[in-house]
Tab-separated table of C-alpha atoms and ligand atoms in Angstrom:
chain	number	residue	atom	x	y	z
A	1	UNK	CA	12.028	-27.517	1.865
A	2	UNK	CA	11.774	-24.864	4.258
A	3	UNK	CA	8.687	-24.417	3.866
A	4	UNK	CA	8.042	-27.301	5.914
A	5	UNK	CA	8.178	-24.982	9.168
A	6	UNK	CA	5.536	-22.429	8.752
A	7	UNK	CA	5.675	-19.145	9.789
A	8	UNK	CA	4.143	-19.685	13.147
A	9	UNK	CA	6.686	-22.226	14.066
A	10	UNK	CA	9.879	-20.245	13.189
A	11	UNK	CA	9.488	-16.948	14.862
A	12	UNK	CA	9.465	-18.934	18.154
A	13	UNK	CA	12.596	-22.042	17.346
A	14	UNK	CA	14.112	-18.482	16.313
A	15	UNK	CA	14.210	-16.841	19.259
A	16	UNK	CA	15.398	-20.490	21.092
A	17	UNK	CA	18.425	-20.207	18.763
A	18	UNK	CA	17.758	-22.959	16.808
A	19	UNK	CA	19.531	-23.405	13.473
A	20	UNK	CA	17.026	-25.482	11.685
A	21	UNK	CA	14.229	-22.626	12.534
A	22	UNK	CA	17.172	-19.562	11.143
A	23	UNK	CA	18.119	-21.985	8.379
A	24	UNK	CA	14.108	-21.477	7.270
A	25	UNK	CA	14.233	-17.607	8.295
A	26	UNK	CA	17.420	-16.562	6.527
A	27	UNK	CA	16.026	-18.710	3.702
A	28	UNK	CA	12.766	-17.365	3.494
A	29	UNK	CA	13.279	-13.953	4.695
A	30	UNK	CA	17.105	-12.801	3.368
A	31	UNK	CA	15.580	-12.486	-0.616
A	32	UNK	CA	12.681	-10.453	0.966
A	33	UNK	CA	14.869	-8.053	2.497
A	34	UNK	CA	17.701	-8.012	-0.638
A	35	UNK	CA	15.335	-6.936	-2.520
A	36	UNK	CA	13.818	-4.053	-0.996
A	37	UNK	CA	17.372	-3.153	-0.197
A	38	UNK	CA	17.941	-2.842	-4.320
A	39	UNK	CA	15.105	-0.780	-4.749
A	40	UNK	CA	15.299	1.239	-1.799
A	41	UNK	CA	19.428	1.664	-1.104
A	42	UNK	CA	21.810	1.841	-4.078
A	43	UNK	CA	24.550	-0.465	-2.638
A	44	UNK	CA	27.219	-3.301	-3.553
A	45	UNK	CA	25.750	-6.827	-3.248
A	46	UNK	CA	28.704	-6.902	-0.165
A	47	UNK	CA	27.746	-3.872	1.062
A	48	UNK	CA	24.202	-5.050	1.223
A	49	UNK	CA	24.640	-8.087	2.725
A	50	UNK	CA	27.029	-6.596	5.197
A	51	UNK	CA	23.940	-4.517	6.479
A	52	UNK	CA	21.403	-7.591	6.561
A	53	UNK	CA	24.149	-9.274	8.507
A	54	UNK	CA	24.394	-6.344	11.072
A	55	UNK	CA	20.479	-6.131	10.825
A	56	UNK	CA	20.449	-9.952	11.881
A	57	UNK	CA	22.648	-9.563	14.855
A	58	UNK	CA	20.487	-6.276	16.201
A	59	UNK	CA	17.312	-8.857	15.709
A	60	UNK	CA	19.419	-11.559	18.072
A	61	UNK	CA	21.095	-9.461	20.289
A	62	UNK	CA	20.581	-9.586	24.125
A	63	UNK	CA	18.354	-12.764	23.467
A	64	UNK	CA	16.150	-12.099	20.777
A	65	UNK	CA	15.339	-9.112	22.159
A	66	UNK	CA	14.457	-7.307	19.278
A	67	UNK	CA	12.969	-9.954	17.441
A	68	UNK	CA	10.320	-11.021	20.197
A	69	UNK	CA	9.022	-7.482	19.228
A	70	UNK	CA	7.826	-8.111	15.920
A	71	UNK	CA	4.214	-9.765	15.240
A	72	UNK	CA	4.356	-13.165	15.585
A	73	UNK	CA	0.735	-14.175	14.048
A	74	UNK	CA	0.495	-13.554	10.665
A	75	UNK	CA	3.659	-13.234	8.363
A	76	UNK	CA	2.493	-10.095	6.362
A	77	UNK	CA	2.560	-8.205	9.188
A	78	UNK	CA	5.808	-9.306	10.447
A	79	UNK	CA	6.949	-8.531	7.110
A	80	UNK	CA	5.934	-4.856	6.956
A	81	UNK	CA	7.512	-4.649	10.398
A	82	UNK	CA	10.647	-5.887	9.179
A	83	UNK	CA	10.732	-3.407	6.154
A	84	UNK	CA	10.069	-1.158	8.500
A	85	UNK	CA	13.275	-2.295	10.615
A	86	UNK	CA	15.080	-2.280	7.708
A	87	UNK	CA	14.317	1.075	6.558
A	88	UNK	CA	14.590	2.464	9.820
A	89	UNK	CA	17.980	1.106	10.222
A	90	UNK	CA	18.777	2.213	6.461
A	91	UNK	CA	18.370	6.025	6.942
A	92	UNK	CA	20.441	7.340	8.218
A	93	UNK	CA	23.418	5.801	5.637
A	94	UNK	CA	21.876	7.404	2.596
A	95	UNK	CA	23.296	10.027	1.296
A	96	UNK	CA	20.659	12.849	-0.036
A	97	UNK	CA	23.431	14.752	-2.057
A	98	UNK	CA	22.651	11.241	-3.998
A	99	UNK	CA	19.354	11.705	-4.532
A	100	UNK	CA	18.981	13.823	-7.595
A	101	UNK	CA	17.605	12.314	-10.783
A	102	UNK	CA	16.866	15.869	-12.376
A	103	UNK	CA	13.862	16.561	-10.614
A	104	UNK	CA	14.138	17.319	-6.901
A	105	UNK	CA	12.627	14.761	-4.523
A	106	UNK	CA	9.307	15.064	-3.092
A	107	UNK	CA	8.128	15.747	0.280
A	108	UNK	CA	5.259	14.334	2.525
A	109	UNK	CA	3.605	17.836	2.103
A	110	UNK	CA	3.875	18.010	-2.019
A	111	UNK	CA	2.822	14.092	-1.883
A	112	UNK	CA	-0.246	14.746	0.410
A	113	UNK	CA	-1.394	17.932	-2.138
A	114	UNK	CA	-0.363	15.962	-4.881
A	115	UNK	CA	-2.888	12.856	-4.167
A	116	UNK	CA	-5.572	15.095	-2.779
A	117	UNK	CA	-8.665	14.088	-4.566
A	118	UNK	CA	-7.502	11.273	-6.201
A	119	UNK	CA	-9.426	8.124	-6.195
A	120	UNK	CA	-7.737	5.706	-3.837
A	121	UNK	CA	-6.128	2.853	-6.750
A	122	UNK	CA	-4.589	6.532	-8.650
A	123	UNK	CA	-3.301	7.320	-4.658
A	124	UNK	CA	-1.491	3.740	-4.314
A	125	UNK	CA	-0.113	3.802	-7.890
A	126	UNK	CA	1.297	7.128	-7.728
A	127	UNK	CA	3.200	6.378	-5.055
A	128	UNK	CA	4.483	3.548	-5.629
A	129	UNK	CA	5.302	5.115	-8.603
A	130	UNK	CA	7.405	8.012	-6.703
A	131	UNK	CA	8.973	5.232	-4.408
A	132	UNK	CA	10.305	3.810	-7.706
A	133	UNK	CA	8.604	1.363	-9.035
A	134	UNK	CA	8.812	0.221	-12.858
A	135	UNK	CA	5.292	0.184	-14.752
A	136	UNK	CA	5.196	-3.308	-15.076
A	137	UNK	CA	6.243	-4.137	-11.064
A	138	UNK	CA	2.991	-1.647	-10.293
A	139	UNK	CA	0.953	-3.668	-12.689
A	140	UNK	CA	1.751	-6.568	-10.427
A	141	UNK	CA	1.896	-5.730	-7.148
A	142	UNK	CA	-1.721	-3.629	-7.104
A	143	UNK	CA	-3.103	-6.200	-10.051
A	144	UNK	CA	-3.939	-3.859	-12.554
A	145	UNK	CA	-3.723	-3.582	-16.541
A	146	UNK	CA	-1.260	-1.269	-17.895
A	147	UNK	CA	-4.162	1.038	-19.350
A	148	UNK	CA	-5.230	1.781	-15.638
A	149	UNK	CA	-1.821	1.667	-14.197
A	150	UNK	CA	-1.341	4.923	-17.069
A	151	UNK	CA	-4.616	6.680	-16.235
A	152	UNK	CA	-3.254	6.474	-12.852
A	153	UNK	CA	0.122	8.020	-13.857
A	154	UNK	CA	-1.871	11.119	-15.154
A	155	UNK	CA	-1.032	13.633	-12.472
A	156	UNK	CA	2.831	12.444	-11.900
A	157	UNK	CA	3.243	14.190	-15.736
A	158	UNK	CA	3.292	18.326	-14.616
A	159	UNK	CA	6.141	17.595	-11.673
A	160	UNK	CA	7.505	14.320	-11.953
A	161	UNK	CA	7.531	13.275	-15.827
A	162	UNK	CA	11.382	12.050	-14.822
A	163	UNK	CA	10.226	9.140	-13.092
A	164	UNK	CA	7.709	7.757	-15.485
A	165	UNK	CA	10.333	7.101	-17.408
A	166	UNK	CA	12.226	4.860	-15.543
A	167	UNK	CA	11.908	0.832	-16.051
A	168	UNK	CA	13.474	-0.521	-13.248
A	169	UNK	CA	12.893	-1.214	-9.666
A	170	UNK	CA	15.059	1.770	-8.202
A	171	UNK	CA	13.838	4.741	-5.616
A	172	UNK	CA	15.155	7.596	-7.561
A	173	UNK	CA	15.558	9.493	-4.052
A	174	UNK	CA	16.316	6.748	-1.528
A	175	UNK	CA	17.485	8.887	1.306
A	176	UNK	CA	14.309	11.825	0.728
A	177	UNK	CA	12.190	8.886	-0.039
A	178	UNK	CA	12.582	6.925	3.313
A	179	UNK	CA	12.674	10.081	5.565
A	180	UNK	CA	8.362	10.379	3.668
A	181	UNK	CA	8.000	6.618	4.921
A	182	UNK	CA	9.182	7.613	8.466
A	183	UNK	CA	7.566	10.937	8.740
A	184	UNK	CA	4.265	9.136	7.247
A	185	UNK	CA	4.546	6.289	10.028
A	186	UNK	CA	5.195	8.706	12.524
A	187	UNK	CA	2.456	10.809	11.827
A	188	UNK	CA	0.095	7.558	12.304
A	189	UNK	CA	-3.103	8.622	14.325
A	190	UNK	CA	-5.419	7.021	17.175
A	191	UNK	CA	-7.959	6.343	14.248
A	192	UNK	CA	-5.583	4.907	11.648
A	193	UNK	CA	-6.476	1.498	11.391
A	194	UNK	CA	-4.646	-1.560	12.341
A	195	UNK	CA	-2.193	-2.985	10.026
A	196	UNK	CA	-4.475	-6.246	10.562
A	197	UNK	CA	-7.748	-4.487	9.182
A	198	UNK	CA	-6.072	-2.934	6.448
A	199	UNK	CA	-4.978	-6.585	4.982
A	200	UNK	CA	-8.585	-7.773	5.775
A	201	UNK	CA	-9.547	-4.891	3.440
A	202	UNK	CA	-7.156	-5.946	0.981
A	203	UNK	CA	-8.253	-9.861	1.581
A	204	UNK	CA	-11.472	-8.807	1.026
A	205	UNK	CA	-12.575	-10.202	4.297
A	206	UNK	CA	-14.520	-7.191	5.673
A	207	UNK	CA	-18.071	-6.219	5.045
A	208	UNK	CA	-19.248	-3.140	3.202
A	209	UNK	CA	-20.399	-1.544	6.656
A	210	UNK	CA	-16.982	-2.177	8.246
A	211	UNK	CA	-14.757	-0.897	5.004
A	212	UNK	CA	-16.618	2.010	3.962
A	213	UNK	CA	-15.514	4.213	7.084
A	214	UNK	CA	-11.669	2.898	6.958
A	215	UNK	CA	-11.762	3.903	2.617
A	216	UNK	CA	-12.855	6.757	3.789
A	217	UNK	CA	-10.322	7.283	5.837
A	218	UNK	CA	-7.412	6.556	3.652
A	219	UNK	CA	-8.465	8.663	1.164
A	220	UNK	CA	-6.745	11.387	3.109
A	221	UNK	CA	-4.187	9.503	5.059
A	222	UNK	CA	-0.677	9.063	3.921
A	223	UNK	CA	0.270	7.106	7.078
A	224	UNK	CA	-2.391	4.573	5.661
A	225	UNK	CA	-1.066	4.975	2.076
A	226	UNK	CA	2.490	4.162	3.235
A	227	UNK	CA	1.593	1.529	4.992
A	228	UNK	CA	-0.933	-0.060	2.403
A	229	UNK	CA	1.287	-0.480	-0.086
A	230	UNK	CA	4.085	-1.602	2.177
A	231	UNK	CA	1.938	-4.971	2.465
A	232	UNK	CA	1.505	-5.022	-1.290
A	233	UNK	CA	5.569	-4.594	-1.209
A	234	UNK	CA	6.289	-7.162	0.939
A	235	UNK	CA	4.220	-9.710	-0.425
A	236	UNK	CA	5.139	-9.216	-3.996
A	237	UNK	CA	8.751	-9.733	-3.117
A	238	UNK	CA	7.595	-12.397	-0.891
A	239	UNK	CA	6.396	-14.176	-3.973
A	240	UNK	CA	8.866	-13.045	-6.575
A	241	UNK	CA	12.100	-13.699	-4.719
A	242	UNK	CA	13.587	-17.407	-4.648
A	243	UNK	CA	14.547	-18.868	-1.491
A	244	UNK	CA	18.398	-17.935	-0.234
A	245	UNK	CA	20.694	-20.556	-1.380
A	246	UNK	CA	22.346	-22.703	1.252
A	247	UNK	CA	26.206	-21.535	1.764
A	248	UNK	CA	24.809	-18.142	1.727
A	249	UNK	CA	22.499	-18.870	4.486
A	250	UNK	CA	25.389	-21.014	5.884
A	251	UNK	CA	27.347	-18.012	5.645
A	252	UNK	CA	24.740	-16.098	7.811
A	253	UNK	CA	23.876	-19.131	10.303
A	254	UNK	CA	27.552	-18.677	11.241
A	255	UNK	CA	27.581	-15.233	12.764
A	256	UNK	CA	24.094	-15.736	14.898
A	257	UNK	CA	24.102	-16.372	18.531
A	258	UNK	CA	22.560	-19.936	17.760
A	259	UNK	CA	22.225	-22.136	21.030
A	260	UNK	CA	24.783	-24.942	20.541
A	261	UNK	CA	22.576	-27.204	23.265
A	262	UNK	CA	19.522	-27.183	21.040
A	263	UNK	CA	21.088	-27.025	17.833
A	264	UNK	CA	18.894	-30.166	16.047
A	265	UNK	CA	19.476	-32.957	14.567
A	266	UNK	CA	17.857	-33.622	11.376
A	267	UNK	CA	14.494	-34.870	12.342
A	268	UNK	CA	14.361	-38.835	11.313
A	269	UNK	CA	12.781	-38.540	7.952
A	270	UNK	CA	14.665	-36.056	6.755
A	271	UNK	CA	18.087	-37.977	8.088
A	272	UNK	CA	16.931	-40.995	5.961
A	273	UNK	CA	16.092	-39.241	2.659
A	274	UNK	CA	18.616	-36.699	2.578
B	1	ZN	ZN1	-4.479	6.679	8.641
């Protein structure tokens, strides 16, 4: 259904108000950002949906200001960008008295020394792993059997055996864990690459001669990790999550700034097979 506007075409009847183009986004978008919420801030369904909601109106306010900032070409990166909005608007609420699961949370520094070495697939699934991730959610979102997704586990054992345990989607330390995924985007450098060649990378779509510098690169980067495996975050829950189902995105449509003088009929087909 919604799916009949693509991504191209809703970012744009978005930002015109439209409530046929938010029906789509809130739709589409809303289970994306639930879910990364669940894993990544341990809060009431209300209370999370109370923060999309107040996420929603900072993307409308002063005419779509906000919004018209995010990429508007491919939906991947739009996605990470939104995580990133998320996150960045998530901080600051978690509390890090919270965040104890036994074993005290990690740092950027004991990450970095941690991976050092480490063949890049061992890099991503390790931290993933230390975001929170359950075995079999790693297996899927990096595509890999559970005998590599152990192998890859190996050096987690000495320091952070309390997390290997753990078979749900849940960031044992949400509020140390998203301060590492600012501090890591912050620290991004002139020759990080794009978040566009990095999914080319992952599409495959590079040569040899292009990739091998940019491997080379992440294999000491932890801006690039962080934001690596953001895209494989995104679109696993972009896959995995159903669509939003209508009163709640009624319920959402109803507290946007939606332009009541373009607010659209339902195009003719759709009027005469609804
Ligand atoms: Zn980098």
């Amino acid at each position: 259904m919604s799916k009949l506007l693509t991504f191209q075409r809703i970012l744009p009847a978005c930002e015109e108000g439209r409530a046929g183009a938010w029906h789509a986004f809130l739709s589409q978008y809303s289970p994306v950002a639930f879910e990364l919420l669940n894993v990544y801030a341990p809060w009431t369904s209300e209370r999370r949906g109370a923060f999309w909601r107040d996420a929603l109106l900072a993307l409308s306010g002063e005419d779509f200001k906000r919004l018209r900032a995010f990429p508007h070409q491919a939906e991947r990166e739009f996605l990470v960008e939104l995580r990133t909005f998320l996150f960045e608007r998530a901080q600051p609420l978690l509390d890090p008295s919270k965040d104890s699961i036994g074993t005290s949370a990690p740092t950027a520094e004991k990450i970095a020394a941690l991976l050092e070495g480490a063949p890049l697939l061992h890099q991503e699934i390790m931290f993933l792993k230390l975001a929170g991730y359950s075995d079999a959610t790693l297996e899927q979102l990096l595509r890999i059997s559970p005998s590599v997704g152990k192998a890859g586990l190996e050096r987690l054992r000495a320091d952070y055996a309390a997390v290997l345990e753990r078979a749900e989607d849940q960031c044992p330390w949400p509020a140390a864990w998203l301060a590492i995924t600012h501090a890591a985007r912050e620290a991004r450098k002139p020759d990080c690459p794009a978040l566009r060649q990095l999914i080319r990378v992952l599409d495959g779509q590079i040569s040899w001669y292009e990739k091998e510098p940019i491997e080379q690169h992440r294999a000491h980067c932890l801006s690039c990790l962080e934001h690596w495996t953001a895209v494989l975050e995104v679109v696993g829950w972009a896959k995995r999550a159903q669509p939003l189902r209508d009163p709640q995105v009624d319920a959402l449509l109803s507290a946007l700034p939606l332009n009541e003088a373009v607010k659209e009929k339902k195009p003719f087909f759709k009027r005469l097979f609804a």
